[in-house]
Amino acid sequence: MMRKINAMITGIGGYVPEDVLTNDDIAKMVDTTNEWILTRVGISERRVLRDGLGTSHMGTKAVEQLLAKTNTKAEEIEALICATTTPDYFFPTAASMIAHNTGCINALTFDMQAACTGFLYALEAAANFIRSGRVKKLIVVAGDTMTSITDYTDRTTCPLFGDGCGAVLIEPTEEDLGIIDAILKTDGNGLAHLNMKGGGSAFRATHDTVDKRLHYVYQDGQTVFKHAVLFMTSASIAICERYGLQRDDIDWIVPHQANKRIIDAIAKRLGVEDKVMVNIQKLGNTSAGTIPLCLWDYEDKLKKGDNLILTAFGAGFTWGAVYLKWAYDGQKA
Ligand code: UT7
């Protein structure tokens, strides 16, 4: 009888740039205060990638660390998927640049754009490459240079975002471990509330699009906030119900880091306030990067067999939840 192949994460790498942008720095640019940002969003500081560098720079560093930590040869990687909304260029993809920089010369590569939900979409795609038996070693690298599309004259969005990338190695297993299931959703009504219109095929880059500041994130914060709480909660509950997971069965919730108040609301509704990964205070919202960067930060606390629920929400709207059975004991670096 053919055994069922599952896909499991077998290592994590990460990279955040050295340059720190504090709330006080932001208060020098727009009419805001450290206190407002801390209490309304829960962010103290975020990292900023130097001008002249793109997302592939961070992705390359994250993948290099991942390959070193897992003793993996770059040539063994058969697929590399990059989840990002801020690739270096429209084309070629960030994935092709990262694969080139890291020596992953045998990998099929593509970018996956699902905004802040990108890591979850990429994880599901990756899991299916592995489950099919076609691919044995795959990397998902996810993250964004959000500061490159942030308007530092708009106080309602500029405190929120930061830069960073995480990367995970995914391999097959016949054990009951790894990426067990995903619920991934889309509602195109979200377009009006969260977008960046300039520079695409509808609003081609012109002096006018620049003057109208269309090359920056636009967000209707309150609408996005409400949907984020509702949809991340409902997706997480739905996937738990599918597997009969009770509150005590869950070891960690790993939510997208957009606002500490959103994270707290989800944790409260799920009744798991003491099992939530949070690093928004030091990194802000790195879009597709938030979930792998949380896993990277908390790796040493993870144990083989731990039940993790990853959940995200972003532009589209896109959102979802992934049920993951962690596959190895994390070690202190
Ligand atoms: O990753 C993609 C998904 N993104 C999200 O999930 C983000 C969701 N949205 C949010 O996190 C929040 O809506 C924000 C952090 C963007 C805004 O927080 P809020 O509590 O929803 O504030 P608000 O928009 O209701 O504004 C409240 C007040 C307003 O003043 P008035 O009209 O009450 O006088 C704003 O003008 O806060 C004002 N305000 C600020 N004050 C100081 C807005 N931004 C700032 C600021 N500093 N930076």
GROMACS .gro file of C-alpha atoms and ligand atoms in nm:
model
  381
    1MET     CA    1   0.000   0.000   0.000
    2MET     CA    2   0.123   0.351  -0.079
    3ARG     CA    3   0.196   0.551   0.234
    4LYS     CA    4   0.056   0.902   0.258
    5ILE     CA    5   0.323   1.170   0.216
    6ASN     CA    6   0.296   1.477   0.435
    7ALA     CA    7   0.497   1.798   0.400
    8MET     CA    8   0.683   1.925   0.706
    9ILE     CA    9   0.888   2.231   0.791
   10THR     CA   10   1.239   2.111   0.882
   11GLY     CA   11   1.416   2.443   0.944
   12ILE     CA   12   1.379   2.821   0.958
   13GLY     CA   13   1.601   3.112   0.863
   14GLY     CA   14   1.535   3.482   0.887
   15TYR     CA   15   1.675   3.825   0.825
   16VAL     CA   16   1.582   4.175   0.932
   17PRO     CA   17   1.785   4.481   0.831
   18GLU     CA   18   2.003   4.652   1.094
   19ASP     CA   19   1.857   5.003   1.061
   20VAL     CA   20   1.592   5.073   1.329
   21LEU     CA   21   1.314   5.330   1.289
   22THR     CA   22   1.166   5.419   1.630
   23ASN     CA   23   0.831   5.577   1.710
   24ASP     CA   24   1.015   5.893   1.809
   25ASP     CA   25   1.176   5.901   1.463
   26ILE     CA   26   0.827   5.877   1.308
   27ALA     CA   27   0.696   6.152   1.537
   28LYS     CA   28   0.955   6.380   1.373
   29MET     CA   29   0.802   6.311   1.028
   30VAL     CA   30   0.425   6.322   1.100
   31ASP     CA   31   0.188   6.445   1.371
   32THR     CA   32   0.194   6.144   1.604
   33THR     CA   33   0.339   6.028   1.935
   34ASN     CA   34   0.517   5.722   2.071
   35GLU     CA   35   0.223   5.675   2.306
   36TRP     CA   36  -0.041   5.674   2.030
   37ILE     CA   37   0.150   5.417   1.825
   38LEU     CA   38   0.220   5.196   2.129
   39THR     CA   39  -0.137   5.195   2.259
   40ARG     CA   40  -0.327   5.186   1.926
   41VAL     CA   41  -0.095   4.948   1.737
   42GLY     CA   42   0.156   4.796   1.983
   43ILE     CA   43   0.469   4.878   1.783
   44SER     CA   44   0.783   5.033   1.939
   45GLU     CA   45   1.017   5.010   1.644
   46ARG     CA   46   1.057   4.854   1.303
   47ARG     CA   47   1.347   4.772   1.069
   48VAL     CA   48   1.418   4.955   0.745
   49LEU     CA   49   1.603   4.820   0.443
   50ARG     CA   50   1.852   5.068   0.299
   51ASP     CA   51   1.751   5.250  -0.018
   52GLY     CA   52   1.907   5.075  -0.317
   53LEU     CA   53   1.847   4.726  -0.177
   54GLY     CA   54   1.535   4.518  -0.254
   55THR     CA   55   1.345   4.229  -0.101
   56SER     CA   56   1.579   3.976  -0.269
   57HIS     CA   57   1.863   4.107  -0.048
   58MET     CA   58   1.674   4.005   0.267
   59GLY     CA   59   1.543   3.684   0.107
   60THR     CA   60   1.897   3.586   0.010
   61LYS     CA   61   2.023   3.635   0.367
   62ALA     CA   62   1.730   3.436   0.511
   63VAL     CA   63   1.784   3.148   0.267
   64GLU     CA   64   2.162   3.146   0.326
   65GLN     CA   65   2.099   3.113   0.700
   66LEU     CA   66   1.840   2.840   0.641
   67LEU     CA   67   2.075   2.635   0.422
   68ALA     CA   68   2.357   2.667   0.677
   69LYS     CA   69   2.137   2.580   0.978
   70THR     CA   70   1.992   2.272   0.808
   71ASN     CA   71   2.320   2.157   0.645
   72THR     CA   72   2.149   2.162   0.308
   73LYS     CA   73   2.336   2.199  -0.020
   74ALA     CA   74   2.184   2.468  -0.240
   75GLU     CA   75   2.188   2.234  -0.542
   76GLU     CA   76   1.950   1.995  -0.362
   77ILE     CA   77   1.669   2.252  -0.356
   78GLU     CA   78   1.416   2.161  -0.626
   79ALA     CA   79   1.171   2.448  -0.580
   80LEU     CA   80   1.188   2.797  -0.428
   81ILE     CA   81   0.871   3.001  -0.384
   82CYS     CA   82   0.892   3.365  -0.275
   83ALA     CA   83   0.582   3.517  -0.115
   84THR     CA   84   0.608   3.892  -0.153
   85THR     CA   85   0.413   4.200  -0.262
   86THR     CA   86   0.728   4.408  -0.294
   87PRO     CA   87   0.963   4.219  -0.529
   88ASP     CA   88   1.274   4.411  -0.640
   89TYR     CA   89   1.127   4.449  -0.990
   90PHE     CA   90   0.799   4.376  -1.170
   91PHE     CA   91   1.004   4.110  -1.342
   92PRO     CA   92   1.206   3.896  -1.317
   93THR     CA   93   1.077   3.753  -0.990
   94ALA     CA   94   1.241   3.793  -0.652
   95ALA     CA   95   1.243   3.411  -0.635
   96SER     CA   96   1.468   3.387  -0.941
   97MET     CA   97   1.708   3.644  -0.793
   98ILE     CA   98   1.720   3.472  -0.452
   99ALA     CA   99   1.777   3.130  -0.613
  100HIS     CA  100   2.061   3.276  -0.820
  101ASN     CA  101   2.223   3.452  -0.523
  102THR     CA  102   2.211   3.142  -0.303
  103GLY     CA  103   2.319   2.885  -0.565
  104CYS     CA  104   1.982   2.708  -0.585
  105ILE     CA  105   2.054   2.637  -0.951
  106ASN     CA  106   1.826   2.334  -0.977
  107ALA     CA  107   1.512   2.497  -0.835
  108LEU     CA  108   1.194   2.587  -1.018
  109THR     CA  109   1.108   2.934  -0.893
  110PHE     CA  110   0.812   3.166  -0.876
  111ASP     CA  111   0.672   3.455  -0.673
  112MET     CA  112   0.339   3.424  -0.498
  113GLN     CA  113   0.146   3.742  -0.428
  114ALA     CA  114  -0.130   3.717  -0.171
  115ALA     CA  115  -0.033   4.027   0.029
  116CYS     CA  116  -0.012   3.963   0.405
  117THR     CA  117  -0.156   3.612   0.358
  118GLY     CA  118   0.125   3.525   0.116
  119PHE     CA  119   0.313   3.292   0.348
  120LEU     CA  120   0.005   3.076   0.408
  121TYR     CA  121  -0.077   3.056   0.036
  122ALA     CA  122   0.285   2.967  -0.043
  123LEU     CA  123   0.291   2.705   0.233
  124GLU     CA  124  -0.017   2.533   0.088
  125ALA     CA  125   0.128   2.540  -0.265
  126ALA     CA  126   0.458   2.407  -0.129
  127ALA     CA  127   0.288   2.130   0.066
  128ASN     CA  128   0.114   2.011  -0.250
  129PHE     CA  129   0.442   1.999  -0.447
  130ILE     CA  130   0.578   1.774  -0.171
  131ARG     CA  131   0.260   1.564  -0.132
  132SER     CA  132   0.262   1.494  -0.506
  133GLY     CA  133   0.601   1.325  -0.466
  134ARG     CA  134   0.757   1.542  -0.738
  135VAL     CA  135   0.967   1.759  -0.508
  136LYS     CA  136   1.171   1.647  -0.205
  137LYS     CA  137   1.331   1.973  -0.087
  138LEU     CA  138   1.158   2.306  -0.124
  139ILE     CA  139   1.210   2.653   0.022
  140VAL     CA  140   0.939   2.907   0.094
  141VAL     CA  141   1.089   3.251   0.149
  142ALA     CA  142   0.843   3.520   0.251
  143GLY     CA  143   0.874   3.887   0.333
  144ASP     CA  144   0.842   4.242   0.221
  145THR     CA  145   1.015   4.576   0.197
  146MET     CA  146   0.703   4.757   0.312
  147THR     CA  147   0.895   5.079   0.375
  148SER     CA  148   0.944   5.107  -0.003
  149ILE     CA  149   0.566   5.158  -0.049
  150THR     CA  150   0.496   5.348   0.274
  151ASP     CA  151   0.399   5.716   0.260
  152TYR     CA  152   0.595   5.894   0.533
  153THR     CA  153   0.358   6.192   0.511
  154ASP     CA  154   0.053   5.976   0.605
  155ARG     CA  155   0.030   5.930   0.981
  156THR     CA  156  -0.246   5.670   0.951
  157THR     CA  157  -0.021   5.417   0.773
  158CYS     CA  158   0.346   5.511   0.818
  159PRO     CA  159   0.386   5.384   1.177
  160LEU     CA  160   0.257   5.038   1.084
  161PHE     CA  161   0.510   4.885   0.848
  162GLY     CA  162   0.861   4.742   0.856
  163ASP     CA  163   1.095   4.524   0.650
  164GLY     CA  164   1.202   4.160   0.694
  165CYS     CA  165   1.203   3.810   0.545
  166GLY     CA  166   1.176   3.456   0.680
  167ALA     CA  167   1.249   3.127   0.502
  168VAL     CA  168   1.147   2.768   0.573
  169LEU     CA  169   1.272   2.437   0.436
  170ILE     CA  170   0.996   2.188   0.351
  171GLU     CA  171   1.050   1.814   0.309
  172PRO     CA  172   0.838   1.497   0.291
  173THR     CA  173   0.754   1.272   0.584
  174GLU     CA  174   0.538   0.964   0.630
  175GLU     CA  175   0.479   1.052   0.994
  176ASP     CA  176   0.163   1.229   1.107
  177LEU     CA  177   0.346   1.563   1.118
  178GLY     CA  178   0.375   1.883   0.919
  179ILE     CA  179   0.124   2.085   0.723
  180ILE     CA  180  -0.198   1.903   0.805
  181ASP     CA  181  -0.452   2.133   0.640
  182ALA     CA  182  -0.527   2.487   0.522
  183ILE     CA  183  -0.836   2.701   0.483
  184LEU     CA  184  -0.760   2.983   0.240
  185LYS     CA  185  -1.015   3.243   0.133
  186THR     CA  186  -1.057   3.551  -0.088
  187ASP     CA  187  -1.310   3.834  -0.109
  188GLY     CA  188  -1.239   4.083  -0.388
  189ASN     CA  189  -1.460   4.346  -0.222
  190GLY     CA  190  -1.149   4.421  -0.019
  191LEU     CA  191  -0.993   4.610  -0.313
  192ALA     CA  192  -1.153   4.941  -0.212
  193HIS     CA  193  -1.017   4.924   0.141
  194LEU     CA  194  -0.655   4.816   0.099
  195ASN     CA  195  -0.455   4.874  -0.218
  196MET     CA  196  -0.167   5.034  -0.400
  197LYS     CA  197  -0.291   5.147  -0.739
  198GLY     CA  198   0.002   5.327  -0.900
  199GLY     CA  199   0.239   5.157  -1.141
  200GLY     CA  200   0.016   4.865  -1.238
  201SER     CA  201  -0.154   4.826  -1.574
  202ALA     CA  202  -0.462   5.027  -1.470
  203PHE     CA  203  -0.274   5.331  -1.338
  204ARG     CA  204   0.049   5.331  -1.538
  205ALA     CA  205   0.333   5.518  -1.373
  206THR     CA  206   0.321   5.886  -1.471
  207HIS     CA  207   0.407   6.217  -1.303
  208ASP     CA  208   0.036   6.234  -1.219
  209THR     CA  209   0.032   5.900  -1.034
  210VAL     CA  210   0.337   6.012  -0.839
  211ASP     CA  211   0.178   6.351  -0.758
  212LYS     CA  212  -0.137   6.173  -0.636
  213ARG     CA  213   0.075   5.944  -0.416
  214LEU     CA  214  -0.069   5.633  -0.580
  215HIS     CA  215   0.258   5.441  -0.538
  216TYR     CA  216   0.199   5.398  -0.166
  217VAL     CA  217  -0.020   5.173   0.049
  218TYR     CA  218  -0.374   5.305   0.082
  219GLN     CA  219  -0.570   5.165   0.376
  220ASP     CA  220  -0.912   5.227   0.528
  221GLY     CA  221  -0.787   5.123   0.872
  222GLN     CA  222  -1.111   5.065   1.059
  223THR     CA  223  -1.272   4.849   0.789
  224VAL     CA  224  -0.956   4.644   0.755
  225PHE     CA  225  -0.930   4.608   1.133
  226LYS     CA  226  -1.284   4.469   1.167
  227HIS     CA  227  -1.244   4.223   0.881
  228ALA     CA  228  -0.904   4.112   1.007
  229VAL     CA  229  -1.041   4.017   1.350
  230LEU     CA  230  -1.353   3.851   1.212
  231PHE     CA  231  -1.190   3.650   0.932
  232MET     CA  232  -0.877   3.535   1.115
  233THR     CA  233  -1.092   3.422   1.406
  234SER     CA  234  -1.347   3.240   1.188
  235ALA     CA  235  -1.079   3.064   0.979
  236SER     CA  236  -0.893   2.953   1.293
  237ILE     CA  237  -1.211   2.822   1.455
  238ALA     CA  238  -1.313   2.641   1.135
  239ILE     CA  239  -0.983   2.456   1.104
  240CYS     CA  240  -0.985   2.361   1.474
  241GLU     CA  241  -1.339   2.226   1.443
  242ARG     CA  242  -1.241   2.018   1.139
  243TYR     CA  243  -0.988   1.831   1.357
  244GLY     CA  244  -1.174   1.845   1.688
  245LEU     CA  245  -0.897   2.062   1.835
  246GLN     CA  246  -0.995   2.207   2.172
  247ARG     CA  247  -0.830   2.504   2.338
  248ASP     CA  248  -0.598   2.275   2.539
  249ASP     CA  249  -0.485   2.090   2.226
  250ILE     CA  250  -0.342   2.408   2.073
  251ASP     CA  251   0.021   2.481   2.163
  252TRP     CA  252   0.068   2.803   1.966
  253ILE     CA  253  -0.134   3.052   1.766
  254VAL     CA  254   0.085   3.232   1.512
  255PRO     CA  255  -0.112   3.533   1.388
  256HIS     CA  256  -0.018   3.787   1.123
  257GLN     CA  257   0.132   4.086   1.304
  258ALA     CA  258  -0.059   4.395   1.186
  259ASN     CA  259  -0.188   4.540   1.512
  260LYS     CA  260  -0.145   4.410   1.870
  261ARG     CA  261  -0.512   4.489   1.935
  262ILE     CA  262  -0.610   4.259   1.644
  263ILE     CA  263  -0.383   3.984   1.783
  264ASP     CA  264  -0.529   4.025   2.134
  265ALA     CA  265  -0.888   4.014   2.004
  266ILE     CA  266  -0.825   3.689   1.814
  267ALA     CA  267  -0.644   3.529   2.110
  268LYS     CA  268  -0.928   3.623   2.342
  269ARG     CA  269  -1.197   3.482   2.114
  270LEU     CA  270  -1.003   3.159   2.078
  271GLY     CA  271  -0.932   3.150   2.453
  272VAL     CA  272  -0.555   3.108   2.403
  273GLU     CA  273  -0.412   3.436   2.535
  274ASP     CA  274  -0.106   3.264   2.685
  275LYS     CA  275  -0.004   3.077   2.368
  276VAL     CA  276   0.034   3.350   2.109
  277MET     CA  277   0.350   3.437   1.919
  278VAL     CA  278   0.404   3.814   1.915
  279ASN     CA  279   0.698   4.017   1.784
  280ILE     CA  280   0.512   4.315   1.636
  281GLN     CA  281   0.659   4.544   1.905
  282LYS     CA  282   1.006   4.522   1.748
  283LEU     CA  283   0.936   4.452   1.380
  284GLY     CA  284   0.598   4.609   1.292
  285ASN     CA  285   0.402   4.467   1.000
  286THR     CA  286   0.639   4.302   0.750
  287SER     CA  287   0.341   4.170   0.549
  288ALA     CA  288   0.425   3.822   0.414
  289GLY     CA  289   0.720   3.814   0.656
  290THR     CA  290   0.535   3.829   0.987
  291ILE     CA  291   0.451   3.461   1.037
  292PRO     CA  292   0.786   3.306   0.937
  293LEU     CA  293   0.967   3.575   1.140
  294CYS     CA  294   0.756   3.480   1.445
  295LEU     CA  295   0.843   3.112   1.394
  296TRP     CA  296   1.209   3.216   1.361
  297ASP     CA  297   1.196   3.412   1.688
  298TYR     CA  298   1.018   3.134   1.879
  299GLU     CA  299   1.194   2.834   1.719
  300ASP     CA  300   1.373   2.732   2.040
  301LYS     CA  301   1.039   2.703   2.223
  302LEU     CA  302   0.884   2.467   1.967
  303LYS     CA  303   0.868   2.092   2.025
  304LYS     CA  304   0.805   1.799   1.794
  305GLY     CA  305   0.432   1.731   1.780
  306ASP     CA  306   0.323   2.080   1.891
  307ASN     CA  307  -0.008   2.189   1.737
  308LEU     CA  308   0.024   2.529   1.569
  309ILE     CA  309  -0.250   2.738   1.410
  310LEU     CA  310  -0.112   3.000   1.170
  311THR     CA  311  -0.356   3.269   1.063
  312ALA     CA  312  -0.331   3.575   0.840
  313PHE     CA  313  -0.535   3.845   0.672
  314GLY     CA  314  -0.442   4.095   0.404
  315ALA     CA  315  -0.521   4.284   0.086
  316GLY     CA  316  -0.765   4.128  -0.157
  317PHE     CA  317  -0.905   4.056   0.091
  318THR     CA  318  -0.719   3.729   0.136
  319TRP     CA  319  -0.711   3.537   0.461
  320GLY     CA  320  -0.686   3.191   0.606
  321ALA     CA  321  -0.560   2.950   0.868
  322VAL     CA  322  -0.314   2.660   0.850
  323TYR     CA  323  -0.297   2.369   1.092
  324LEU     CA  324   0.061   2.259   1.141
  325LYS     CA  325   0.202   1.979   1.357
  326TRP     CA  326   0.557   2.097   1.433
  327ALA     CA  327   0.813   1.839   1.320
  328TYR     CA  328   1.125   1.892   1.535
  329ASP     CA  329   1.249   2.013   1.871
  330GLY     CA  330   1.375   2.370   1.843
  331GLN     CA  331   1.718   2.440   1.989
  332LYS     CA  332   1.872   2.750   2.131
  333ALA     CA  333   2.093   2.908   1.864
  334UT7     O1  334  -0.158   4.388   0.716
  334UT7     C1  335  -0.273   4.422   0.643
  334UT7     C2  336  -0.387   4.436   0.733
  334UT7     N1  337  -0.378   4.563   0.803
  334UT7     C3  338  -0.436   4.573   0.920
  334UT7     O2  339  -0.485   4.475   0.974
  334UT7     C4  340  -0.443   4.711   0.988
  334UT7     C5  341  -0.583   4.734   1.041
  334UT7     N2  342  -0.608   4.864   1.096
  334UT7     C6  343  -0.549   4.910   1.208
  334UT7     O3  344  -0.460   4.848   1.263
  334UT7     C7  345  -0.599   5.038   1.268
  334UT7     O4  346  -0.723   5.073   1.210
  334UT7     C8  347  -0.502   5.158   1.256
  334UT7     C9  348  -0.379   5.134   1.342
  334UT7    C10  349  -0.462   5.178   1.111
  334UT7    C11  350  -0.571   5.286   1.306
  334UT7     O5  351  -0.614   5.269   1.440
  334UT7     P1  352  -0.764   5.302   1.480
  334UT7     O6  353  -0.775   5.276   1.623
  334UT7     O7  354  -0.856   5.227   1.389
  334UT7     O8  355  -0.769   5.455   1.457
  334UT7     P2  356  -0.873   5.538   1.367
  334UT7     O9  357  -0.841   5.524   1.224
  334UT7    O10  358  -1.011   5.510   1.415
  334UT7    O11  359  -0.835   5.685   1.414
  334UT7    C12  360  -0.860   5.730   1.548
  334UT7    C13  361  -0.801   5.869   1.564
  334UT7    C14  362  -0.839   5.963   1.450
  334UT7    O12  363  -0.857   6.092   1.503
  334UT7     P3  364  -1.004   6.150   1.532
  334UT7    O13  365  -1.074   6.144   1.398
  334UT7    O14  366  -1.065   6.056   1.633
  334UT7    O15  367  -0.978   6.286   1.583
  334UT7    C15  368  -0.715   5.962   1.364
  334UT7    O16  369  -0.702   6.080   1.289
  334UT7    O17  370  -0.659   5.861   1.563
  334UT7    C16  371  -0.607   5.951   1.467
  334UT7     N3  372  -0.483   5.896   1.417
  334UT7    C17  373  -0.365   5.923   1.475
  334UT7     N4  374  -0.331   5.996   1.581
  334UT7    C18  375  -0.200   6.001   1.615
  334UT7    C19  376  -0.464   5.814   1.312
  334UT7     N5  377  -0.332   5.785   1.300
  334UT7    C20  378  -0.269   5.851   1.400
  334UT7    C21  379  -0.135   5.860   1.440
  334UT7     N6  380  -0.106   5.936   1.548
  334UT7     N7  381  -0.036   5.794   1.377
   0.00000   0.00000   0.00000
